[in-house]
Amino acid sequence: MSATDLYVTAFADLFGPPPADAAVPVDWEAVESWLGLPLPADYKAIASAYGPLDVGEHLWLHTPCANRGWFDYGTWVREGRRAAPGVIPFGATRTSDTLYWDTTASDDPDQWPVVMHHQAAENAGRDPWLRFGTPLLPTLARLVADGLRPTLARSGMLTDLEPCAWTPPPRRPEPTPRQRAALAEGSGLDTLTALVPPPAAPFLGTHTWEWLYERLGTRLPTEYVRLMETYGSGCWTGWLRCGAPLGADTYAVAPWAEWYGDTYRGHRARFPEYNPLAAWPEPGGFLPFADSIDGDQLCWLTEGDTPDDWPLIVVPRHAPQGPPLTGTLTEILLEWLRGRFDAEGLPRLGRPDEDPLDYIGFEPFGDEPGT
């Protein structure tokens, strides 16, 4: 019996045989080339035989696969590797914990111990890392002994699977000297475009700026217009989303500002202590134009002689209202991308030891909502 068969048999002894039609094709050579590391043999054997799994109705064992749903294996792994130096994720739990291998523990991937980032511990201010000290199969056996149900099913997270092997995304291009220079110093839109090259065809929407100004009842800051005409709608570093300023769908600037302002006023009527601001078109009210993936709103406070004088403010989703931000939109965006700015709604996205050029970027939206 081969080593692969032994691993599959050991897993089956814990959880049972593979569900019907569970396996999905995996190009392990392509996966490991993209990761830059070989993966443990027990994981590859289990993933090849079983495909993506829901283990014990608590733990998801993710595998490389192509799917048309919301889960993207490459994005998940890339973000997971940023959690700590030398980790590779392979699973998650229903309580928002993530399971990793610690690749720094051995040159032999079959000896990599499992570690788990425990989200509840982090939320409580405790050390979030649980260190099992054993590779995948012994760790799973320990979890079953500790009460994990020995059941499995095809993961419901990975719906609508493609019948082909997952294709790794293209490698991120090496930073240019111009980007390195812009990361270190400089200001203004020219420095921003040097740091993060804009798309060739930015999408703003199908209307005109005058249409937007008439609908909102105000002109907007010149700096914002220049920024949007350069980049269009899109998402900065997977966090800050800028809707189409000249669009009319739900998430475009004008419809969203109208909806969010009405919603905020409703909350303010019930809970004024948590919602202390005026909302446009009230005098001096905030006017949202971008939001985070967590629902924080980046807004202007419409105070000043002209829109170019308006200060910026974040209306946070999960924190008390803070003061206006210091700096212009481009200044704040630059410093945030550089990892030098940290505020509610615009948190520092990288670790102090990370190179921002390894993760910052701009992903343009298409001409359909959410694309």
PDB file of C-alpha atoms in Angstrom, residues 12-293:
ATOM      1  CA  ALA A  12     -11.373   7.303   6.394  1.00  0.00           C
ATOM      2  CA  ASP A  13     -10.915   5.521   9.738  1.00  0.00           C
ATOM      3  CA  LEU A  14     -11.708   8.829  11.434  1.00  0.00           C
ATOM      4  CA  PHE A  15     -14.486  10.194   9.239  1.00  0.00           C
ATOM      5  CA  GLY A  16     -15.625   7.538   6.790  1.00  0.00           C
ATOM      6  CA  PRO A  17     -15.111   7.045   3.057  1.00  0.00           C
ATOM      7  CA  PRO A  18     -15.335   9.884   0.537  1.00  0.00           C
ATOM      8  CA  PRO A  19     -18.853  11.042  -0.378  1.00  0.00           C
ATOM      9  CA  ALA A  20     -19.979  10.096  -3.851  1.00  0.00           C
ATOM     10  CA  ASP A  21     -18.394  12.233  -6.569  1.00  0.00           C
ATOM     11  CA  ALA A  22     -16.502  14.177  -3.898  1.00  0.00           C
ATOM     12  CA  ALA A  23     -13.101  14.393  -5.593  1.00  0.00           C
ATOM     13  CA  VAL A  24     -12.221  17.357  -7.782  1.00  0.00           C
ATOM     14  CA  PRO A  25      -9.154  17.610 -10.020  1.00  0.00           C
ATOM     15  CA  VAL A  26      -6.103  19.376  -8.556  1.00  0.00           C
ATOM     16  CA  ASP A  27      -2.933  20.316 -10.397  1.00  0.00           C
ATOM     17  CA  TRP A  28      -0.606  20.007  -7.406  1.00  0.00           C
ATOM     18  CA  GLU A  29       2.461  21.008  -9.403  1.00  0.00           C
ATOM     19  CA  ALA A  30       0.795  24.308 -10.353  1.00  0.00           C
ATOM     20  CA  VAL A  31      -0.488  24.885  -6.811  1.00  0.00           C
ATOM     21  CA  GLU A  32       2.889  24.275  -5.185  1.00  0.00           C
ATOM     22  CA  SER A  33       4.671  26.386  -7.790  1.00  0.00           C
ATOM     23  CA  TRP A  34       2.306  29.273  -7.026  1.00  0.00           C
ATOM     24  CA  LEU A  35       2.800  28.839  -3.265  1.00  0.00           C
ATOM     25  CA  GLY A  36       6.548  28.509  -3.647  1.00  0.00           C
ATOM     26  CA  LEU A  37       6.494  25.513  -1.268  1.00  0.00           C
ATOM     27  CA  PRO A  38       5.553  21.824  -1.359  1.00  0.00           C
ATOM     28  CA  LEU A  39       2.489  20.849   0.656  1.00  0.00           C
ATOM     29  CA  PRO A  40       2.138  18.020   3.197  1.00  0.00           C
ATOM     30  CA  ALA A  41       1.533  14.621   1.613  1.00  0.00           C
ATOM     31  CA  ASP A  42      -1.362  13.739   3.948  1.00  0.00           C
ATOM     32  CA  TYR A  43      -3.234  16.902   2.954  1.00  0.00           C
ATOM     33  CA  LYS A  44      -2.683  16.292  -0.759  1.00  0.00           C
ATOM     34  CA  ALA A  45      -3.860  12.697  -0.455  1.00  0.00           C
ATOM     35  CA  ILE A  46      -6.994  13.673   1.484  1.00  0.00           C
ATOM     36  CA  ALA A  47      -7.790  16.649  -0.767  1.00  0.00           C
ATOM     37  CA  SER A  48      -7.364  14.548  -3.920  1.00  0.00           C
ATOM     38  CA  ALA A  49      -9.646  11.774  -2.644  1.00  0.00           C
ATOM     39  CA  TYR A  50     -12.280  13.850  -0.853  1.00  0.00           C
ATOM     40  CA  GLY A  51     -12.323  17.358  -2.315  1.00  0.00           C
ATOM     41  CA  PRO A  52     -13.432  20.335  -0.171  1.00  0.00           C
ATOM     42  CA  LEU A  53     -15.010  19.095   3.054  1.00  0.00           C
ATOM     43  CA  ASP A  54     -17.286  20.081   5.909  1.00  0.00           C
ATOM     44  CA  VAL A  55     -15.875  18.056   8.817  1.00  0.00           C
ATOM     45  CA  GLY A  56     -18.002  17.469  11.899  1.00  0.00           C
ATOM     46  CA  GLU A  57     -20.346  20.318  10.906  1.00  0.00           C
ATOM     47  CA  HIS A  58     -17.725  22.626  12.398  1.00  0.00           C
ATOM     48  CA  LEU A  59     -14.518  22.617  10.353  1.00  0.00           C
ATOM     49  CA  TRP A  60     -14.075  23.367   6.670  1.00  0.00           C
ATOM     50  CA  LEU A  61     -11.125  21.722   4.943  1.00  0.00           C
ATOM     51  CA  HIS A  62     -10.466  23.920   1.915  1.00  0.00           C
ATOM     52  CA  THR A  63      -8.798  22.525  -1.185  1.00  0.00           C
ATOM     53  CA  PRO A  64      -7.626  24.097  -4.454  1.00  0.00           C
ATOM     54  CA  CYS A  65     -10.645  24.155  -6.728  1.00  0.00           C
ATOM     55  CA  ALA A  66     -12.260  26.385  -9.301  1.00  0.00           C
ATOM     56  CA  ASN A  67     -15.679  27.631  -8.301  1.00  0.00           C
ATOM     57  CA  ARG A  68     -18.184  30.182  -9.499  1.00  0.00           C
ATOM     58  CA  GLY A  69     -19.377  31.069  -6.013  1.00  0.00           C
ATOM     59  CA  TRP A  70     -18.182  33.740  -3.597  1.00  0.00           C
ATOM     60  CA  PHE A  71     -15.218  31.763  -2.221  1.00  0.00           C
ATOM     61  CA  ASP A  72     -11.899  32.191  -4.048  1.00  0.00           C
ATOM     62  CA  TYR A  73      -9.172  29.788  -2.948  1.00  0.00           C
ATOM     63  CA  GLY A  74      -6.297  31.937  -4.197  1.00  0.00           C
ATOM     64  CA  THR A  75      -7.557  35.097  -2.484  1.00  0.00           C
ATOM     65  CA  TRP A  76      -8.241  33.176   0.729  1.00  0.00           C
ATOM     66  CA  VAL A  77      -4.748  31.671   0.824  1.00  0.00           C
ATOM     67  CA  ARG A  78      -3.051  34.952  -0.082  1.00  0.00           C
ATOM     68  CA  GLU A  79      -4.874  36.832   2.674  1.00  0.00           C
ATOM     69  CA  GLY A  80      -4.340  34.002   5.149  1.00  0.00           C
ATOM     70  CA  ARG A  81      -0.576  33.996   4.585  1.00  0.00           C
ATOM     71  CA  ARG A  82      -0.505  37.607   5.721  1.00  0.00           C
ATOM     72  CA  ALA A  83      -1.759  36.630   9.177  1.00  0.00           C
ATOM     73  CA  ALA A  84       1.739  35.740  10.392  1.00  0.00           C
ATOM     74  CA  PRO A  85       5.173  35.042   8.932  1.00  0.00           C
ATOM     75  CA  GLY A  86       5.511  31.538   7.546  1.00  0.00           C
ATOM     76  CA  VAL A  87       1.949  30.236   7.739  1.00  0.00           C
ATOM     77  CA  ILE A  88      -0.225  28.660   5.039  1.00  0.00           C
ATOM     78  CA  PRO A  89      -3.971  28.249   5.684  1.00  0.00           C
ATOM     79  CA  PHE A  90      -5.832  25.064   4.907  1.00  0.00           C
ATOM     80  CA  GLY A  91      -9.047  25.244   6.917  1.00  0.00           C
ATOM     81  CA  ALA A  92     -11.506  27.340   8.880  1.00  0.00           C
ATOM     82  CA  THR A  93     -14.239  26.881  11.466  1.00  0.00           C
ATOM     83  CA  ARG A  94     -17.767  28.113  11.846  1.00  0.00           C
ATOM     84  CA  THR A  95     -16.566  30.324  14.726  1.00  0.00           C
ATOM     85  CA  SER A  96     -14.230  32.310  12.412  1.00  0.00           C
ATOM     86  CA  ASP A  97     -11.055  30.490  13.444  1.00  0.00           C
ATOM     87  CA  THR A  98      -8.440  29.667  10.794  1.00  0.00           C
ATOM     88  CA  LEU A  99      -6.217  26.597  10.660  1.00  0.00           C
ATOM     89  CA  TYR A 100      -2.684  26.891   9.303  1.00  0.00           C
ATOM     90  CA  TRP A 101       0.542  24.993   8.931  1.00  0.00           C
ATOM     91  CA  ASP A 102       3.581  26.582  10.539  1.00  0.00           C
ATOM     92  CA  THR A 103       6.090  26.267   7.702  1.00  0.00           C
ATOM     93  CA  THR A 104       8.895  27.727   9.823  1.00  0.00           C
ATOM     94  CA  ALA A 105       9.010  24.666  12.097  1.00  0.00           C
ATOM     95  CA  SER A 106      10.639  22.268   9.622  1.00  0.00           C
ATOM     96  CA  ASP A 107      12.066  22.013   6.126  1.00  0.00           C
ATOM     97  CA  ASP A 108       9.940  18.889   5.687  1.00  0.00           C
ATOM     98  CA  PRO A 109       6.288  19.815   4.938  1.00  0.00           C
ATOM     99  CA  ASP A 110       5.154  16.458   6.342  1.00  0.00           C
ATOM    100  CA  GLN A 111       6.409  17.682   9.732  1.00  0.00           C
ATOM    101  CA  TRP A 112       4.709  21.074   9.671  1.00  0.00           C
ATOM    102  CA  PRO A 113       2.632  21.427  12.869  1.00  0.00           C
ATOM    103  CA  VAL A 114      -0.909  22.750  12.780  1.00  0.00           C
ATOM    104  CA  VAL A 115      -1.625  26.099  14.442  1.00  0.00           C
ATOM    105  CA  MET A 116      -4.997  27.791  14.777  1.00  0.00           C
ATOM    106  CA  HIS A 117      -5.844  31.464  14.977  1.00  0.00           C
ATOM    107  CA  HIS A 118      -8.615  31.635  17.583  1.00  0.00           C
ATOM    108  CA  GLN A 119     -10.780  34.649  16.787  1.00  0.00           C
ATOM    109  CA  ALA A 120     -12.594  34.777  20.134  1.00  0.00           C
ATOM    110  CA  ALA A 121      -9.263  34.901  21.963  1.00  0.00           C
ATOM    111  CA  GLU A 122      -8.088  37.783  19.801  1.00  0.00           C
ATOM    112  CA  ASN A 123     -11.369  39.627  20.437  1.00  0.00           C
ATOM    113  CA  ALA A 124     -10.771  39.172  24.171  1.00  0.00           C
ATOM    114  CA  GLY A 125      -7.215  40.519  23.953  1.00  0.00           C
ATOM    115  CA  ARG A 126      -5.552  37.147  24.574  1.00  0.00           C
ATOM    116  CA  ASP A 127      -2.911  35.280  22.552  1.00  0.00           C
ATOM    117  CA  PRO A 128      -4.981  34.042  19.594  1.00  0.00           C
ATOM    118  CA  TRP A 129      -2.589  31.281  18.478  1.00  0.00           C
ATOM    119  CA  LEU A 130      -3.337  27.708  19.525  1.00  0.00           C
ATOM    120  CA  ARG A 131      -0.349  25.471  18.782  1.00  0.00           C
ATOM    121  CA  PHE A 132      -1.184  21.788  18.369  1.00  0.00           C
ATOM    122  CA  GLY A 133       2.409  20.719  17.731  1.00  0.00           C
ATOM    123  CA  THR A 134       1.397  17.905  15.355  1.00  0.00           C
ATOM    124  CA  PRO A 135       0.826  17.577  11.574  1.00  0.00           C
ATOM    125  CA  LEU A 136      -2.617  17.427   9.972  1.00  0.00           C
ATOM    126  CA  LEU A 137      -3.758  13.813  10.511  1.00  0.00           C
ATOM    127  CA  PRO A 138      -2.638  13.530  14.167  1.00  0.00           C
ATOM    128  CA  THR A 139      -4.260  16.910  14.834  1.00  0.00           C
ATOM    129  CA  LEU A 140      -7.564  15.767  13.334  1.00  0.00           C
ATOM    130  CA  ALA A 141      -7.408  12.577  15.435  1.00  0.00           C
ATOM    131  CA  ARG A 142      -6.888  14.717  18.543  1.00  0.00           C
ATOM    132  CA  LEU A 143      -9.845  16.954  17.633  1.00  0.00           C
ATOM    133  CA  VAL A 144     -12.085  13.891  17.255  1.00  0.00           C
ATOM    134  CA  ALA A 145     -10.890  12.595  20.619  1.00  0.00           C
ATOM    135  CA  ASP A 146     -11.715  16.008  22.100  1.00  0.00           C
ATOM    136  CA  GLY A 147     -15.273  15.954  20.751  1.00  0.00           C
ATOM    137  CA  LEU A 148     -15.259  16.900  17.054  1.00  0.00           C
ATOM    138  CA  ARG A 149     -18.035  14.890  15.424  1.00  0.00           C
ATOM    139  CA  PRO A 150     -16.557  12.210  13.095  1.00  0.00           C
ATOM    140  CA  THR A 151     -18.810  13.124  10.182  1.00  0.00           C
ATOM    141  CA  LEU A 152     -18.148  14.745   6.847  1.00  0.00           C
ATOM    142  CA  ALA A 153     -19.908  16.120   3.781  1.00  0.00           C
ATOM    143  CA  ARG A 154     -19.030  18.106   0.677  1.00  0.00           C
ATOM    144  CA  SER A 155     -18.432  21.684   1.774  1.00  0.00           C
ATOM    145  CA  GLY A 156     -21.509  23.801   1.175  1.00  0.00           C
ATOM    146  CA  MET A 157     -19.278  26.877   1.014  1.00  0.00           C
ATOM    147  CA  LEU A 158     -17.830  25.735  -2.295  1.00  0.00           C
ATOM    148  CA  THR A 159     -20.896  25.563  -4.477  1.00  0.00           C
ATOM    149  CA  ASP A 160     -21.033  25.436  -8.245  1.00  0.00           C
ATOM    150  CA  LEU A 161     -17.611  23.830  -8.693  1.00  0.00           C
ATOM    151  CA  GLU A 162     -15.936  23.864 -12.075  1.00  0.00           C
ATOM    152  CA  PRO A 163     -15.114  20.413 -13.545  1.00  0.00           C
ATOM    153  CA  CYS A 164     -11.503  21.470 -14.078  1.00  0.00           C
ATOM    154  CA  ALA A 165      -8.440  22.072 -11.932  1.00  0.00           C
ATOM    155  CA  TRP A 166      -8.031  25.415 -10.184  1.00  0.00           C
ATOM    156  CA  THR A 167      -5.748  27.800 -12.041  1.00  0.00           C
ATOM    157  CA  PRO A 168      -3.474  29.902  -9.816  1.00  0.00           C
ATOM    158  CA  PRO A 169      -3.748  33.667 -10.318  1.00  0.00           C
ATOM    159  CA  PRO A 170      -0.909  35.501 -12.048  1.00  0.00           C
ATOM    160  CA  ARG A 171       2.009  36.412  -9.859  1.00  0.00           C
ATOM    161  CA  ARG A 172       2.057  39.984  -8.623  1.00  0.00           C
ATOM    162  CA  PRO A 173       4.565  42.001 -10.678  1.00  0.00           C
ATOM    163  CA  GLU A 174       7.759  43.046  -8.952  1.00  0.00           C
ATOM    164  CA  PRO A 175       7.549  46.665  -7.720  1.00  0.00           C
ATOM    165  CA  THR A 176       9.210  49.180 -10.001  1.00  0.00           C
ATOM    166  CA  PRO A 177      11.759  51.781  -8.820  1.00  0.00           C
ATOM    167  CA  ARG A 178       9.074  54.408  -9.435  1.00  0.00           C
ATOM    168  CA  GLN A 179       6.714  52.622  -7.049  1.00  0.00           C
ATOM    169  CA  ARG A 180       9.453  52.292  -4.437  1.00  0.00           C
ATOM    170  CA  ALA A 181      10.115  56.020  -4.660  1.00  0.00           C
ATOM    171  CA  ALA A 182       6.403  56.845  -4.362  1.00  0.00           C
ATOM    172  CA  LEU A 183       6.076  54.566  -1.350  1.00  0.00           C
ATOM    173  CA  ALA A 184       8.805  56.477   0.446  1.00  0.00           C
ATOM    174  CA  GLU A 185       7.877  60.085  -0.296  1.00  0.00           C
ATOM    175  CA  GLY A 186       5.917  62.490  -2.437  1.00  0.00           C
ATOM    176  CA  SER A 187       2.389  63.845  -2.459  1.00  0.00           C
ATOM    177  CA  GLY A 188      -0.464  64.544  -4.814  1.00  0.00           C
ATOM    178  CA  LEU A 189      -2.121  62.592  -7.580  1.00  0.00           C
ATOM    179  CA  ASP A 190       1.102  62.114  -9.570  1.00  0.00           C
ATOM    180  CA  THR A 191       2.661  60.282  -6.608  1.00  0.00           C
ATOM    181  CA  LEU A 192      -0.483  58.197  -6.102  1.00  0.00           C
ATOM    182  CA  THR A 193      -0.522  57.064  -9.739  1.00  0.00           C
ATOM    183  CA  ALA A 194       3.185  56.208  -9.486  1.00  0.00           C
ATOM    184  CA  LEU A 195       2.483  54.093  -6.399  1.00  0.00           C
ATOM    185  CA  VAL A 196      -0.684  52.431  -7.724  1.00  0.00           C
ATOM    186  CA  PRO A 197      -1.024  52.577 -11.527  1.00  0.00           C
ATOM    187  CA  PRO A 198      -4.605  53.415 -12.548  1.00  0.00           C
ATOM    188  CA  PRO A 199      -6.678  51.295 -14.943  1.00  0.00           C
ATOM    189  CA  ALA A 200      -6.445  51.985 -18.658  1.00  0.00           C
ATOM    190  CA  ALA A 201     -10.180  52.693 -18.931  1.00  0.00           C
ATOM    191  CA  PRO A 202     -11.623  53.959 -15.625  1.00  0.00           C
ATOM    192  CA  PHE A 203     -15.371  53.494 -15.290  1.00  0.00           C
ATOM    193  CA  LEU A 204     -17.347  56.420 -13.861  1.00  0.00           C
ATOM    194  CA  GLY A 205     -20.870  55.642 -15.062  1.00  0.00           C
ATOM    195  CA  THR A 206     -23.009  56.707 -17.973  1.00  0.00           C
ATOM    196  CA  HIS A 207     -24.121  60.164 -16.822  1.00  0.00           C
ATOM    197  CA  THR A 208     -22.247  63.483 -16.507  1.00  0.00           C
ATOM    198  CA  TRP A 209     -20.827  65.435 -13.610  1.00  0.00           C
ATOM    199  CA  GLU A 210     -23.495  68.084 -14.112  1.00  0.00           C
ATOM    200  CA  TRP A 211     -26.154  65.368 -13.824  1.00  0.00           C
ATOM    201  CA  LEU A 212     -24.607  64.290 -10.523  1.00  0.00           C
ATOM    202  CA  TYR A 213     -24.356  67.842  -9.189  1.00  0.00           C
ATOM    203  CA  GLU A 214     -27.990  68.508 -10.052  1.00  0.00           C
ATOM    204  CA  ARG A 215     -29.156  65.307  -8.392  1.00  0.00           C
ATOM    205  CA  LEU A 216     -27.119  65.900  -5.226  1.00  0.00           C
ATOM    206  CA  GLY A 217     -27.812  69.629  -5.147  1.00  0.00           C
ATOM    207  CA  THR A 218     -24.125  70.510  -4.863  1.00  0.00           C
ATOM    208  CA  ARG A 219     -20.840  70.376  -6.703  1.00  0.00           C
ATOM    209  CA  LEU A 220     -18.137  68.082  -5.320  1.00  0.00           C
ATOM    210  CA  PRO A 221     -14.473  68.702  -4.430  1.00  0.00           C
ATOM    211  CA  THR A 222     -12.164  69.146  -7.422  1.00  0.00           C
ATOM    212  CA  GLU A 223      -9.694  66.674  -5.919  1.00  0.00           C
ATOM    213  CA  TYR A 224     -12.343  63.932  -5.868  1.00  0.00           C
ATOM    214  CA  VAL A 225     -13.306  64.590  -9.488  1.00  0.00           C
ATOM    215  CA  ARG A 226      -9.652  64.276 -10.575  1.00  0.00           C
ATOM    216  CA  LEU A 227      -9.199  61.099  -8.541  1.00  0.00           C
ATOM    217  CA  MET A 228     -12.287  59.465 -10.007  1.00  0.00           C
ATOM    218  CA  GLU A 229     -11.466  60.506 -13.561  1.00  0.00           C
ATOM    219  CA  THR A 230      -8.076  58.857 -13.060  1.00  0.00           C
ATOM    220  CA  TYR A 231      -9.141  55.607 -11.346  1.00  0.00           C
ATOM    221  CA  GLY A 232     -12.903  55.338 -11.748  1.00  0.00           C
ATOM    222  CA  SER A 233     -14.986  53.127  -9.493  1.00  0.00           C
ATOM    223  CA  GLY A 234     -13.234  50.267  -7.761  1.00  0.00           C
ATOM    224  CA  CYS A 235     -11.796  48.890  -4.549  1.00  0.00           C
ATOM    225  CA  TRP A 236      -8.544  49.995  -2.906  1.00  0.00           C
ATOM    226  CA  THR A 237      -6.534  47.155  -1.358  1.00  0.00           C
ATOM    227  CA  GLY A 238      -9.590  44.956  -0.914  1.00  0.00           C
ATOM    228  CA  TRP A 239     -11.023  47.359   1.671  1.00  0.00           C
ATOM    229  CA  LEU A 240     -12.135  50.798   0.489  1.00  0.00           C
ATOM    230  CA  ARG A 241     -14.789  50.830  -2.240  1.00  0.00           C
ATOM    231  CA  CYS A 242     -15.518  53.836  -4.425  1.00  0.00           C
ATOM    232  CA  GLY A 243     -18.835  53.608  -6.243  1.00  0.00           C
ATOM    233  CA  ALA A 244     -19.400  54.972  -9.734  1.00  0.00           C
ATOM    234  CA  PRO A 245     -19.924  58.729  -9.367  1.00  0.00           C
ATOM    235  CA  LEU A 246     -21.893  59.003 -12.607  1.00  0.00           C
ATOM    236  CA  GLY A 247     -23.922  55.843 -12.188  1.00  0.00           C
ATOM    237  CA  ALA A 248     -27.535  55.375 -11.149  1.00  0.00           C
ATOM    238  CA  ASP A 249     -27.534  51.854  -9.661  1.00  0.00           C
ATOM    239  CA  THR A 250     -28.014  51.273  -5.935  1.00  0.00           C
ATOM    240  CA  TYR A 251     -24.314  51.504  -5.054  1.00  0.00           C
ATOM    241  CA  ALA A 252     -23.444  54.497  -7.215  1.00  0.00           C
ATOM    242  CA  VAL A 253     -22.603  57.711  -5.382  1.00  0.00           C
ATOM    243  CA  ALA A 254     -25.881  59.649  -5.582  1.00  0.00           C
ATOM    244  CA  PRO A 255     -28.333  56.777  -4.897  1.00  0.00           C
ATOM    245  CA  TRP A 256     -26.150  55.486  -2.065  1.00  0.00           C
ATOM    246  CA  ALA A 257     -25.771  58.938  -0.486  1.00  0.00           C
ATOM    247  CA  GLU A 258     -29.535  59.430  -0.605  1.00  0.00           C
ATOM    248  CA  TRP A 259     -30.295  56.001   0.862  1.00  0.00           C
ATOM    249  CA  TYR A 260     -27.619  56.160   3.533  1.00  0.00           C
ATOM    250  CA  GLY A 261     -28.595  59.690   4.578  1.00  0.00           C
ATOM    251  CA  ASP A 262     -32.236  58.640   5.022  1.00  0.00           C
ATOM    252  CA  THR A 263     -31.179  55.534   6.951  1.00  0.00           C
ATOM    253  CA  TYR A 264     -28.867  57.527   9.219  1.00  0.00           C
ATOM    254  CA  ARG A 265     -31.607  60.044  10.029  1.00  0.00           C
ATOM    255  CA  GLY A 266     -33.881  57.154  11.016  1.00  0.00           C
ATOM    256  CA  HIS A 267     -31.196  55.780  13.358  1.00  0.00           C
ATOM    257  CA  ARG A 268     -30.535  59.272  14.724  1.00  0.00           C
ATOM    258  CA  ALA A 269     -34.193  59.714  15.629  1.00  0.00           C
ATOM    259  CA  ARG A 270     -34.054  56.550  17.728  1.00  0.00           C
ATOM    260  CA  PHE A 271     -30.465  56.663  19.006  1.00  0.00           C
ATOM    261  CA  PRO A 272     -29.163  60.251  18.829  1.00  0.00           C
ATOM    262  CA  GLU A 273     -26.309  59.496  21.216  1.00  0.00           C
ATOM    263  CA  TYR A 274     -24.783  57.096  18.647  1.00  0.00           C
ATOM    264  CA  ASN A 275     -25.651  59.109  15.539  1.00  0.00           C
ATOM    265  CA  PRO A 276     -24.748  62.731  16.332  1.00  0.00           C
ATOM    266  CA  LEU A 277     -24.143  64.124  12.827  1.00  0.00           C
ATOM    267  CA  ALA A 278     -26.293  65.994  10.381  1.00  0.00           C
ATOM    268  CA  ALA A 279     -26.740  64.167   7.055  1.00  0.00           C
ATOM    269  CA  TRP A 280     -26.769  65.828   3.641  1.00  0.00           C
ATOM    270  CA  PRO A 281     -28.754  67.821   2.527  1.00  0.00           C
ATOM    271  CA  GLU A 282     -29.026  69.111   6.105  1.00  0.00           C
ATOM    272  CA  PRO A 283     -26.706  72.102   6.679  1.00  0.00           C
ATOM    273  CA  GLY A 284     -23.179  70.890   7.353  1.00  0.00           C
ATOM    274  CA  GLY A 285     -24.310  67.304   6.912  1.00  0.00           C
ATOM    275  CA  PHE A 286     -22.012  64.454   5.921  1.00  0.00           C
ATOM    276  CA  LEU A 287     -22.103  63.258   2.314  1.00  0.00           C
ATOM    277  CA  PRO A 288     -20.797  59.678   1.797  1.00  0.00           C
ATOM    278  CA  PHE A 289     -18.831  58.830  -1.345  1.00  0.00           C
ATOM    279  CA  ALA A 290     -16.942  55.617  -0.447  1.00  0.00           C
ATOM    280  CA  ASP A 291     -17.329  52.766   2.006  1.00  0.00           C
ATOM    281  CA  SER A 292     -15.340  49.935   3.520  1.00  0.00           C
ATOM    282  CA  ILE A 293     -16.180  46.278   3.049  1.00  0.00           C
TER     283      ILE A 293
END
